[in-house]
C-alpha positions as CSV (number, residue, x, y, z in Angstrom):
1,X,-11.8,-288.9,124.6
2,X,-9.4,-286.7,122.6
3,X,-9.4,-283.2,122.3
4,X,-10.0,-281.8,119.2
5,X,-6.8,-279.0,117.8
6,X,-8.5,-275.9,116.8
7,X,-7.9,-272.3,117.0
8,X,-10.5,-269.6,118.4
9,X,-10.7,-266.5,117.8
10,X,-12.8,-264.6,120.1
11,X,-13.7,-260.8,118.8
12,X,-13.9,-258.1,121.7
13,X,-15.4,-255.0,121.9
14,X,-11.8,-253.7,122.3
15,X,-9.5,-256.1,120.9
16,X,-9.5,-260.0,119.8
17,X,-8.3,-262.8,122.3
18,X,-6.7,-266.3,120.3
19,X,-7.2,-269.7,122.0
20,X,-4.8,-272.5,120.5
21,X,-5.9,-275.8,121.5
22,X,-3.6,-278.6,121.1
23,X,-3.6,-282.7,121.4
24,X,0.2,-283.5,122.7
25,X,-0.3,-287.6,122.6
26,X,-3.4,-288.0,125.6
27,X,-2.4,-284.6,126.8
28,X,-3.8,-281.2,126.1
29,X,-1.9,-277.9,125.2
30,X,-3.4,-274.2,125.1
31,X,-1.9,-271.6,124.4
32,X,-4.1,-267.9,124.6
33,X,-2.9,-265.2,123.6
34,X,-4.2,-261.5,122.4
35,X,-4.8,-257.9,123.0
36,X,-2.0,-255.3,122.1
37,X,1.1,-257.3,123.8
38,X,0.6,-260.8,123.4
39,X,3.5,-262.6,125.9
40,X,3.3,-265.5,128.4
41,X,2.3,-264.4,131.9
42,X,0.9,-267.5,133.5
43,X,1.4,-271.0,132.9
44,X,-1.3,-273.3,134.3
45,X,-0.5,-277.1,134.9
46,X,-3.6,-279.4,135.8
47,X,-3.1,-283.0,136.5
48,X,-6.8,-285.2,136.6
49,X,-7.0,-287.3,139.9
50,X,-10.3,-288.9,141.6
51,X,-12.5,-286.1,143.0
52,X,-12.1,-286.6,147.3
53,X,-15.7,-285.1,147.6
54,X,-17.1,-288.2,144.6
55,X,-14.6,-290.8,143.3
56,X,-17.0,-290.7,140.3
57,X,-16.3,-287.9,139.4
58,X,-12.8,-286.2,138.0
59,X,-10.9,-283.4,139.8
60,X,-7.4,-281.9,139.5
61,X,-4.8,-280.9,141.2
62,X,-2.7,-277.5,139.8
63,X,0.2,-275.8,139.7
64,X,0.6,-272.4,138.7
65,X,3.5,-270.1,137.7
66,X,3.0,-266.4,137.2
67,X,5.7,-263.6,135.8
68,X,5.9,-261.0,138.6
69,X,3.0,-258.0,137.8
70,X,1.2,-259.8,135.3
71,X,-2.3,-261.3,135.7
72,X,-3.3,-264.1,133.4
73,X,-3.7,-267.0,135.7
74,X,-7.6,-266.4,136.3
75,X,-7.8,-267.1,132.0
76,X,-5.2,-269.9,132.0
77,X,-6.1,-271.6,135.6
78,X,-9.9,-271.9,134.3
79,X,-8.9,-273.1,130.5
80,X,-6.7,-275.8,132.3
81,X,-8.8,-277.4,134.8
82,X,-12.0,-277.3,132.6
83,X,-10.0,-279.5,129.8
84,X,-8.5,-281.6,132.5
85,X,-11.3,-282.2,134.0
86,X,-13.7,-283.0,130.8
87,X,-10.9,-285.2,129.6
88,X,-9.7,-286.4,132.0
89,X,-6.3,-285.2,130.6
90,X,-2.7,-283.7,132.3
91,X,-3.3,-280.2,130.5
92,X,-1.1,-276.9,130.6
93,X,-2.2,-273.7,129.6
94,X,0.1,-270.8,129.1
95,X,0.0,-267.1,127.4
96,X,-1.0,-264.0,128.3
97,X,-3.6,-261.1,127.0
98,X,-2.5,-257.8,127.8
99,X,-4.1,-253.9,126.5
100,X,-3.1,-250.9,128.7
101,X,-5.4,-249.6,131.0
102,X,-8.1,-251.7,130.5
103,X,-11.6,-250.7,132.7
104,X,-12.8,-253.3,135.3
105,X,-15.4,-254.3,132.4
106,X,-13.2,-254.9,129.7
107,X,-11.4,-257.4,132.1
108,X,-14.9,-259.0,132.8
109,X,-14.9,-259.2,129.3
110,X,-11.9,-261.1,128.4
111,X,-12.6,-263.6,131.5
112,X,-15.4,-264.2,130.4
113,X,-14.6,-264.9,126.2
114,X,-12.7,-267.8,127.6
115,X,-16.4,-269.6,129.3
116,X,-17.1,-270.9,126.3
117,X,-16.2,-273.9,127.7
């Protein structure tokens, strides 16, 4: 199954997160970005294997790299094992949302625009 390229744009109470979904031959792309400073913070690489718990099922294994101070691998880890996992696809998410000062809630917020999934 191949992913399907689209852009989503998610509207926040305090600002508007962008999801770029790509199809890079069988592999999978995304790129978020948003908030006041868009930059990359986290990139996110998840590469499909056999589950160890259910061969039936597909896991993934991941490696993560973070700039120093910044925060977005929570958004980027779960938007690259959920693809990888539903299709069964290496997939790499990078980016970065970023607003000053942002309360506990508006965090909750933005983590949870990208569960759409």
């Amino acid at each position: 199954m191949k992913v399907e390229n689209k852009i989503i744009r998610r509207q926040l109470t305090f600002s508007e997160l962008t999801i770029e979904i790509k199809s890079v031959g069988a592999d999978i792309l995304i790129l978020v970005t948003g908030g006041d400073k868009p930059h990359i913070g986290s990139a996110v690489l998840a590469i499909p294997r056999k589950s160890l718990r259910d061969e039936n099922k597909i896991s993934c294994t991941s490696s993560i790299l973070n700039v120093t101070g910044h925060k977005d691998e929570k958004i980027c880890r779960y938007l690259a094992e959920t693809f990888c996992k539903k299709y069964n696809a290496v997939t790499i998410c990078t980016g970065g949302f970023h607003c000053d000062n942002l309360t506990p809630a508006q965090i909750q917020e933005v983590v949870d625009a990208v569960k759409i999934f």
